[in-house]
JSON list of C-alpha atoms in Angstrom, two decimals:
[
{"chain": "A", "resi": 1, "resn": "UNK", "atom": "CA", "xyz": [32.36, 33.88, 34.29]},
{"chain": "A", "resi": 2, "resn": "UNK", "atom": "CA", "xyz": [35.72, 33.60, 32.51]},
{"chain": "A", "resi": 3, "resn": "UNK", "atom": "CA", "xyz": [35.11, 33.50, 28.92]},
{"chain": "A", "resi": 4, "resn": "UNK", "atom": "CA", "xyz": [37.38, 30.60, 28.40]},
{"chain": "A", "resi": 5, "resn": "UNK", "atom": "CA", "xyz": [35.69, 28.56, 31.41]},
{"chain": "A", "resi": 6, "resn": "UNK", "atom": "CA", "xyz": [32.42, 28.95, 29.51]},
{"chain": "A", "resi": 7, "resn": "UNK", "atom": "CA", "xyz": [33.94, 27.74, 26.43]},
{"chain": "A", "resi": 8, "resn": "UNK", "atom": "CA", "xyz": [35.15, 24.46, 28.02]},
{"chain": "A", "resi": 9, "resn": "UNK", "atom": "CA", "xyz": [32.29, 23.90, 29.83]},
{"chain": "A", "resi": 10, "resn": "UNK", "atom": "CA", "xyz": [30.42, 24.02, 26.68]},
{"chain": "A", "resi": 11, "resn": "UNK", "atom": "CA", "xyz": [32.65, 21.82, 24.86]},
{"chain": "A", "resi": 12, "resn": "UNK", "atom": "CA", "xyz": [32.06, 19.58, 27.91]},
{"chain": "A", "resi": 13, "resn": "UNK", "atom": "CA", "xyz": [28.03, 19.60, 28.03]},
{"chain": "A", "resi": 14, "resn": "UNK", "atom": "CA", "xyz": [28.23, 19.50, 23.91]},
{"chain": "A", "resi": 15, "resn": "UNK", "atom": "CA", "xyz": [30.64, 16.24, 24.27]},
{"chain": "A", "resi": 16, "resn": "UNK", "atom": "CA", "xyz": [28.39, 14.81, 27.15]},
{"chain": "A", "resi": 17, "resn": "UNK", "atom": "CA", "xyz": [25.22, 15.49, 24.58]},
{"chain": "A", "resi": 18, "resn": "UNK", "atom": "CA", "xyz": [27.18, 13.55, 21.53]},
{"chain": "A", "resi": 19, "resn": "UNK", "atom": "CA", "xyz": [27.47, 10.91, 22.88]},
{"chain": "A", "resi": 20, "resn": "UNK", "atom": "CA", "xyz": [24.33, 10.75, 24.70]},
{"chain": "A", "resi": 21, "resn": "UNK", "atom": "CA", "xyz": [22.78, 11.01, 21.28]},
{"chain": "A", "resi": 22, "resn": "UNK", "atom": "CA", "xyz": [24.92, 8.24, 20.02]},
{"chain": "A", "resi": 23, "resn": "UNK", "atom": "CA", "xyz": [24.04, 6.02, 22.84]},
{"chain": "A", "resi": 24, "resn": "UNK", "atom": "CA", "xyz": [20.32, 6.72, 22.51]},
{"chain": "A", "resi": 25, "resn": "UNK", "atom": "CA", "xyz": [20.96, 5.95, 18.50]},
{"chain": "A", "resi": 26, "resn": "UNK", "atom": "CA", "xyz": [22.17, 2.69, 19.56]},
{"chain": "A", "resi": 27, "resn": "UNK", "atom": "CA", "xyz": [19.62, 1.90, 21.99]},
{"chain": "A", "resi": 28, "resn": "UNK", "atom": "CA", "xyz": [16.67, 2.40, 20.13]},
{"chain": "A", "resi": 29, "resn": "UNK", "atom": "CA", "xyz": [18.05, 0.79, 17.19]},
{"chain": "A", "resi": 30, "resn": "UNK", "atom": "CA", "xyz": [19.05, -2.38, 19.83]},
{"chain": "A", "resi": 31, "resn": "UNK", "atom": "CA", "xyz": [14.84, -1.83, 20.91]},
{"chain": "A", "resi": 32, "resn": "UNK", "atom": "CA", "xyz": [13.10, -4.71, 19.67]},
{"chain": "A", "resi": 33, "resn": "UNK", "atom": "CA", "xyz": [10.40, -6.53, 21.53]},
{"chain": "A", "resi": 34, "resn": "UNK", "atom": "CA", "xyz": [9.96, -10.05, 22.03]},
{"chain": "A", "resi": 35, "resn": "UNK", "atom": "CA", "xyz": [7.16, -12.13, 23.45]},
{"chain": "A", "resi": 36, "resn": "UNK", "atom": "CA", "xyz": [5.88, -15.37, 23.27]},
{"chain": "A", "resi": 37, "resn": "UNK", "atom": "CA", "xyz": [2.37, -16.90, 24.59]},
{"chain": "A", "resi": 38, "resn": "UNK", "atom": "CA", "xyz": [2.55, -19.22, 27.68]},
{"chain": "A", "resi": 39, "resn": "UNK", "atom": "CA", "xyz": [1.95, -22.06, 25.77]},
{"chain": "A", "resi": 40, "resn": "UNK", "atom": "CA", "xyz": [4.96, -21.59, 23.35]},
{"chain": "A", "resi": 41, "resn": "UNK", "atom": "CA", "xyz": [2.52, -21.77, 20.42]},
{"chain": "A", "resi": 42, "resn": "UNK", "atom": "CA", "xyz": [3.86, -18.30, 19.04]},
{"chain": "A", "resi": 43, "resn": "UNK", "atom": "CA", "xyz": [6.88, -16.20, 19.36]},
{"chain": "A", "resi": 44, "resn": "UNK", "atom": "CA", "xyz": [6.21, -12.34, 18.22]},
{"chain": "A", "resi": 45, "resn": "UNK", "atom": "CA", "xyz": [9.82, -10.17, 17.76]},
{"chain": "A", "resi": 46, "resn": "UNK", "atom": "CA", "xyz": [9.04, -6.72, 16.62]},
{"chain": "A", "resi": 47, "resn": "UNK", "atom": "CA", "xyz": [11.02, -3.31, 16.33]},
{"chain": "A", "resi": 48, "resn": "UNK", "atom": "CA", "xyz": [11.72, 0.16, 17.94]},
{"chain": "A", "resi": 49, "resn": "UNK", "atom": "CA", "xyz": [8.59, 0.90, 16.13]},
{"chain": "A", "resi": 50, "resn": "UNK", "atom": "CA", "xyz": [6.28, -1.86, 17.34]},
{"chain": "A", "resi": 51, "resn": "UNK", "atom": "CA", "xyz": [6.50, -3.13, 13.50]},
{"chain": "A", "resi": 52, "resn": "UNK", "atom": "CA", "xyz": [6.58, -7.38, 12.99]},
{"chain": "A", "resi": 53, "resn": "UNK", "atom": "CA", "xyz": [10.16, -8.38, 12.47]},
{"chain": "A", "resi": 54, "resn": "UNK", "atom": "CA", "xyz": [9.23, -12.26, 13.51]},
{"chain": "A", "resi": 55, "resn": "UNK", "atom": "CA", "xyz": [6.78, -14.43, 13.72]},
{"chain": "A", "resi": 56, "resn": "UNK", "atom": "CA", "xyz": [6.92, -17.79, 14.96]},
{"chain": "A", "resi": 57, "resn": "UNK", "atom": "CA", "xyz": [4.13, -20.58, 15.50]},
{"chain": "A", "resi": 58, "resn": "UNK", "atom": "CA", "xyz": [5.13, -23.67, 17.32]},
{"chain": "A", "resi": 59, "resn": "UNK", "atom": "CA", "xyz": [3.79, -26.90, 16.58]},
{"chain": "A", "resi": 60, "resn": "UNK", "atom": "CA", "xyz": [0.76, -26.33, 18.81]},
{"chain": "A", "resi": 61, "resn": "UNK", "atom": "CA", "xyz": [-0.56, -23.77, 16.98]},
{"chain": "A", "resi": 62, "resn": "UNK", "atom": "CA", "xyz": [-2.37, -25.47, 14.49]},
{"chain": "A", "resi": 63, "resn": "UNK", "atom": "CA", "xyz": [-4.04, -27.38, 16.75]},
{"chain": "A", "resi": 64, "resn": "UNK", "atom": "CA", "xyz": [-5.53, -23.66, 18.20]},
{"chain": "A", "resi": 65, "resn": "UNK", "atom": "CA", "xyz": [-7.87, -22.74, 14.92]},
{"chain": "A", "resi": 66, "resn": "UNK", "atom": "CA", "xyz": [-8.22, -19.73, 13.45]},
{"chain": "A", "resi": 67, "resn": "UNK", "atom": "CA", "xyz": [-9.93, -17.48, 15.50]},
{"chain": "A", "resi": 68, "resn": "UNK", "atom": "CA", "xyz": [-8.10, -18.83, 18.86]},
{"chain": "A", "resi": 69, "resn": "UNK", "atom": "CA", "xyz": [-4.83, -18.22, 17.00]},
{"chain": "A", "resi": 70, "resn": "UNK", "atom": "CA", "xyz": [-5.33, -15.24, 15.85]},
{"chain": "A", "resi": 71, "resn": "UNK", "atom": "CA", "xyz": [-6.25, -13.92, 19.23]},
{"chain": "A", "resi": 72, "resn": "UNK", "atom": "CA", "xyz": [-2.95, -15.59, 20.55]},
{"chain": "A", "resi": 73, "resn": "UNK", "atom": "CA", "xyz": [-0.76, -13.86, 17.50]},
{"chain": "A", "resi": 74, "resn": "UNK", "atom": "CA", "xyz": [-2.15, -10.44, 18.43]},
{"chain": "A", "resi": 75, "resn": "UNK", "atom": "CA", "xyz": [-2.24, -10.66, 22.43]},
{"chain": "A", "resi": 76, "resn": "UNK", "atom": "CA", "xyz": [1.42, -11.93, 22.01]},
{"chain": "A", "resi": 77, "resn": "UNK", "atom": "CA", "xyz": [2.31, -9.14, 19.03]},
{"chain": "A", "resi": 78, "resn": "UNK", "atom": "CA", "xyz": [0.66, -6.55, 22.11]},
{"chain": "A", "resi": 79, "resn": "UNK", "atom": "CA", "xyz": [2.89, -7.83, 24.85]},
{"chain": "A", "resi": 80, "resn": "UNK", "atom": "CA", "xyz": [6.24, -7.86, 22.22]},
{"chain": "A", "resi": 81, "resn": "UNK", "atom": "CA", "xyz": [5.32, -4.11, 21.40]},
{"chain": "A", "resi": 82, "resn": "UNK", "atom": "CA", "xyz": [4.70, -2.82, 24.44]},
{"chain": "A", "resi": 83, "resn": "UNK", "atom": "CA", "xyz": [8.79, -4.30, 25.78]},
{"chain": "A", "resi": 84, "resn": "UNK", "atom": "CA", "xyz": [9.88, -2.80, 22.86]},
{"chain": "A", "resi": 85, "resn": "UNK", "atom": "CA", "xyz": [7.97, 0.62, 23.93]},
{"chain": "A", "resi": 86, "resn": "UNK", "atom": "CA", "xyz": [9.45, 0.20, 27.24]},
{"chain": "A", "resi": 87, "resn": "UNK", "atom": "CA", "xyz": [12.94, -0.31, 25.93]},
{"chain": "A", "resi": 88, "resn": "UNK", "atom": "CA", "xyz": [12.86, 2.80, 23.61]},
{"chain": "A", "resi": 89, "resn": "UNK", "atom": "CA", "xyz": [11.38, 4.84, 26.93]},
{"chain": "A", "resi": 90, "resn": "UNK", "atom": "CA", "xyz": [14.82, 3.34, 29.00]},
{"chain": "A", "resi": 91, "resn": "UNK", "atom": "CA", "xyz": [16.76, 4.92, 26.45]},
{"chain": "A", "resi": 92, "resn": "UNK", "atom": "CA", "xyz": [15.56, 8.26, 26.17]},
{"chain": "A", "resi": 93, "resn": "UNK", "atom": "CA", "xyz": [15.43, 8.82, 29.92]},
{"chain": "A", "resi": 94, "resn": "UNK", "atom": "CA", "xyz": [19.31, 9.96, 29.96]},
{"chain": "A", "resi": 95, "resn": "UNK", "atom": "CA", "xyz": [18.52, 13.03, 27.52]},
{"chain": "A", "resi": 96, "resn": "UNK", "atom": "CA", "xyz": [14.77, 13.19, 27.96]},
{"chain": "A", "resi": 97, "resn": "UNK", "atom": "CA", "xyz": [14.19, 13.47, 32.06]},
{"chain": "A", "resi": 98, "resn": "UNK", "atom": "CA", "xyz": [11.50, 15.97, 32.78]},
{"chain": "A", "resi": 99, "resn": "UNK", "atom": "CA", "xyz": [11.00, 17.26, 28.77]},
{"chain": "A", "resi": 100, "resn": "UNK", "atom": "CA", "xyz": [7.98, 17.41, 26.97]},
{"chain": "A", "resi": 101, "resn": "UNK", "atom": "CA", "xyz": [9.58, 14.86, 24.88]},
{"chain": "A", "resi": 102, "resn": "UNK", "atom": "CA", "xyz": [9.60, 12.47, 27.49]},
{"chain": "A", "resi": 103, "resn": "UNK", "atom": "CA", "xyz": [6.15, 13.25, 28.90]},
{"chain": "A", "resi": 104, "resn": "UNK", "atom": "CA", "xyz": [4.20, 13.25, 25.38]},
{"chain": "A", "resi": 105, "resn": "UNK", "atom": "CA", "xyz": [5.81, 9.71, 24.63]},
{"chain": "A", "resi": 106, "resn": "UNK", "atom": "CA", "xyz": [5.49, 8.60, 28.10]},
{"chain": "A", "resi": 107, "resn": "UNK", "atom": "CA", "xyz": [1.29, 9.74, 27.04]},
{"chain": "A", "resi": 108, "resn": "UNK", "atom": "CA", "xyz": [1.30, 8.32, 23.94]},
{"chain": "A", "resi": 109, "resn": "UNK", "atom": "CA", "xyz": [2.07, 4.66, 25.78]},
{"chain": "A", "resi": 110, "resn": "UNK", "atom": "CA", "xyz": [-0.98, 1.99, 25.28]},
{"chain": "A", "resi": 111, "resn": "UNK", "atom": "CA", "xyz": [-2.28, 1.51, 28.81]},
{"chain": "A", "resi": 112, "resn": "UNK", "atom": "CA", "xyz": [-2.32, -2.19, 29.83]},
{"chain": "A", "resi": 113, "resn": "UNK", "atom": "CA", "xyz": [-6.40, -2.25, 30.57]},
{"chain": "A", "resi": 114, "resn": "UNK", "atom": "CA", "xyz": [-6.56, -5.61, 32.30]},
{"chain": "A", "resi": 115, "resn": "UNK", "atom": "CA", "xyz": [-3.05, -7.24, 32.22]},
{"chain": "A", "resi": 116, "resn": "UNK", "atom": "CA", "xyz": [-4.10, -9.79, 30.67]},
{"chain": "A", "resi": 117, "resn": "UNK", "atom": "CA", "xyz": [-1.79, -12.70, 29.60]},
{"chain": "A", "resi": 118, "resn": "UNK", "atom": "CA", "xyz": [-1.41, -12.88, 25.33]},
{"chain": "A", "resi": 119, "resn": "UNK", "atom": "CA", "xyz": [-2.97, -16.89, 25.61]},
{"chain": "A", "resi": 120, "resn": "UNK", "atom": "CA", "xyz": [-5.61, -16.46, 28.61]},
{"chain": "A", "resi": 121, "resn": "UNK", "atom": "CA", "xyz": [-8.18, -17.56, 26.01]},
{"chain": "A", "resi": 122, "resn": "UNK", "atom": "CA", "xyz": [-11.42, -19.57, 25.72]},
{"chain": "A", "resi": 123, "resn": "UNK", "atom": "CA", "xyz": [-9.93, -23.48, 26.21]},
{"chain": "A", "resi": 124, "resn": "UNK", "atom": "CA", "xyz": [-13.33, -24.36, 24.94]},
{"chain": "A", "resi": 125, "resn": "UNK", "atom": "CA", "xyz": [-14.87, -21.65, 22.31]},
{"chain": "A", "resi": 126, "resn": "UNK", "atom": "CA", "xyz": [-18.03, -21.84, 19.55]},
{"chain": "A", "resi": 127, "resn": "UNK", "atom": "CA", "xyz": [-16.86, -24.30, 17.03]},
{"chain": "A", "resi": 128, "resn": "UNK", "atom": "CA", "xyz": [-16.76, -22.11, 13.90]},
{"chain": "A", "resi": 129, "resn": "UNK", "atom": "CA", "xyz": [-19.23, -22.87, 11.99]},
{"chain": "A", "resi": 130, "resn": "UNK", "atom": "CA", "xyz": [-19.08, -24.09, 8.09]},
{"chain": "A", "resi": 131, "resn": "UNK", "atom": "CA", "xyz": [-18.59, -21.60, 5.27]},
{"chain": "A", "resi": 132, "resn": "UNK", "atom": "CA", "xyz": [-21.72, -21.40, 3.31]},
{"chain": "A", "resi": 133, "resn": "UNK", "atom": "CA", "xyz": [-20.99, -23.40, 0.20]},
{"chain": "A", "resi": 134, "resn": "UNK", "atom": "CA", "xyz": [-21.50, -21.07, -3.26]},
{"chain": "A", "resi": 135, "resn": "UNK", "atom": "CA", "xyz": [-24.35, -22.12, -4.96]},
{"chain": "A", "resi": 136, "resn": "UNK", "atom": "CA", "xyz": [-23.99, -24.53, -8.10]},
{"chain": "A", "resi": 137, "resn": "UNK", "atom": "CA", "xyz": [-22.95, -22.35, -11.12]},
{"chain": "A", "resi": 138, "resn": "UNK", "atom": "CA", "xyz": [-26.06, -22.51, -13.52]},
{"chain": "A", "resi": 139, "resn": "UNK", "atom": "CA", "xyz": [-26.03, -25.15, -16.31]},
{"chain": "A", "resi": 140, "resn": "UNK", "atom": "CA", "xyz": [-25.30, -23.05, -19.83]},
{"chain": "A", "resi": 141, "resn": "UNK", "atom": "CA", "xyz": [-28.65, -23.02, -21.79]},
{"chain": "A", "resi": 142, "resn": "UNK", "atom": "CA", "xyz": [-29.38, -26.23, -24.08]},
{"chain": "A", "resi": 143, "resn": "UNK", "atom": "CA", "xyz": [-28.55, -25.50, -27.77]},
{"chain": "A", "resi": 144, "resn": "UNK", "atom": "CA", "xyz": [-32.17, -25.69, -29.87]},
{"chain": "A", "resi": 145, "resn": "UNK", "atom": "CA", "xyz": [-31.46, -28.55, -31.96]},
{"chain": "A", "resi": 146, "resn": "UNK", "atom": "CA", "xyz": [-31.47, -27.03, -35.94]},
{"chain": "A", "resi": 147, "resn": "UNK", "atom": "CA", "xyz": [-32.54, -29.12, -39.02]},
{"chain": "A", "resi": 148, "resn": "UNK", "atom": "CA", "xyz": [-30.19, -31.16, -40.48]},
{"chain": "A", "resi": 149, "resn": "UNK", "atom": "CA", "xyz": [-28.72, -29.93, -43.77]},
{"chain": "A", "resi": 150, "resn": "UNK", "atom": "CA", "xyz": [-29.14, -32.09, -47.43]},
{"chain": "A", "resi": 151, "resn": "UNK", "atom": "CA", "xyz": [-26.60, -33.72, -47.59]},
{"chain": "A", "resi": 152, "resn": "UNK", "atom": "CA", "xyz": [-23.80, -32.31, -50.66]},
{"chain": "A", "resi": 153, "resn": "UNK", "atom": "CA", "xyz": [-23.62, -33.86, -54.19]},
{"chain": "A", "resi": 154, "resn": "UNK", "atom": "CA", "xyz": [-19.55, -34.01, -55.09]},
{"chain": "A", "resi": 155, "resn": "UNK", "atom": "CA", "xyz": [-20.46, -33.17, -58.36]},
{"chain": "A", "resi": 156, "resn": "UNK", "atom": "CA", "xyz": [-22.11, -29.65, -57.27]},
{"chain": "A", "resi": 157, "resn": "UNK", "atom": "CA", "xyz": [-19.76, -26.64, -58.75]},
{"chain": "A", "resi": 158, "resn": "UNK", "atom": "CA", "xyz": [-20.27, -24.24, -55.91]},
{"chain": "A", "resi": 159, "resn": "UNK", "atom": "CA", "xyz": [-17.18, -21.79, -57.88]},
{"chain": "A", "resi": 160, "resn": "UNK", "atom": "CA", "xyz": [-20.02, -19.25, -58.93]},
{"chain": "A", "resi": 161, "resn": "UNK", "atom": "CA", "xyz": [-20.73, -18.45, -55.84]},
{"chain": "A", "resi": 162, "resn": "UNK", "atom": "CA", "xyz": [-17.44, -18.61, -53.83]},
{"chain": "A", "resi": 163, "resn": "UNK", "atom": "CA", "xyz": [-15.48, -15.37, -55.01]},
{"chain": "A", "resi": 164, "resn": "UNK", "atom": "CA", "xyz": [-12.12, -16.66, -54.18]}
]
């Protein structure tokens, strides 16, 4: 091969990888993941890195309780990551295609075990029950009750015994 051939098509492949880097920069950075439940009740947004940019409860979420929305926040927080997975997979594919790279993230993916929508949840669950209420703090002991003192004569000259 002509040495100067091998130079440009070097410079070429080098070009073609700049800006495939810069694209892929772009893309992941442009990654984020947003989901919200069927009902509307909450709207997750989260980053390249599956970390919680958003969070959003609709008016219906109070009416859920703790336990049901709580369940709803992290099915829906699941579902946001795993687009934002997806999206950071799209944009490796033009560099990564058949790497390691590619194949260890492609691994490291959550599986999606059942599918399951973030608000398929119990319409009717256990009530929760009450807190336990802490027990009464314990009264302070009574004070013994101490003689009463003589009462003081004005005319008494306690200076002998007062040094000050």
């Amino acid at each position: 091969m002509d040495p100067r051939q091998w130079l440009d098509d070097y410079e070429s492949r080098l070009a073609d990888l700049t800006q495939k880097s810069a694209d892929l920069q772009e893309s992941v950075a442009a990654a984020n993941g947003r989901a919200t439940s069927r009902d509307g009740a909450v709207t997750v947004t989260v980053g390249p890195n599956g970390g919680l940019l958003d969070l959003e409860l609709g008016h219906r979420a109070c009416e859920l309780g703790p336990a049901r929305l709580t369940a709803l926040i992290l099915g829906t927080a699941r579902a946001a990551q795993k687009q934002a997975a997806q999206k950071v997979m799209e944009a490796f594919e033009p560099i990564g295609t058949g790497t390691e790279a590619m194949r260890m993230y492609m691994d490291a993916l959550p599986d999606d075990p059942d599918d399951v929508a973030p608000d398929d949840h119990d319409p009717d669950p256990d009530p929760e029950p009450e807190p336990p209420r802490p027990p009464a703090p314990p009264q302070p002991p009574a004070r013994p009750r101490t003689a009463a003192r003589p009462a003081r004569r004005d005319d008494e000259d306690d200076d002998d015994n007062q040094p000050w």
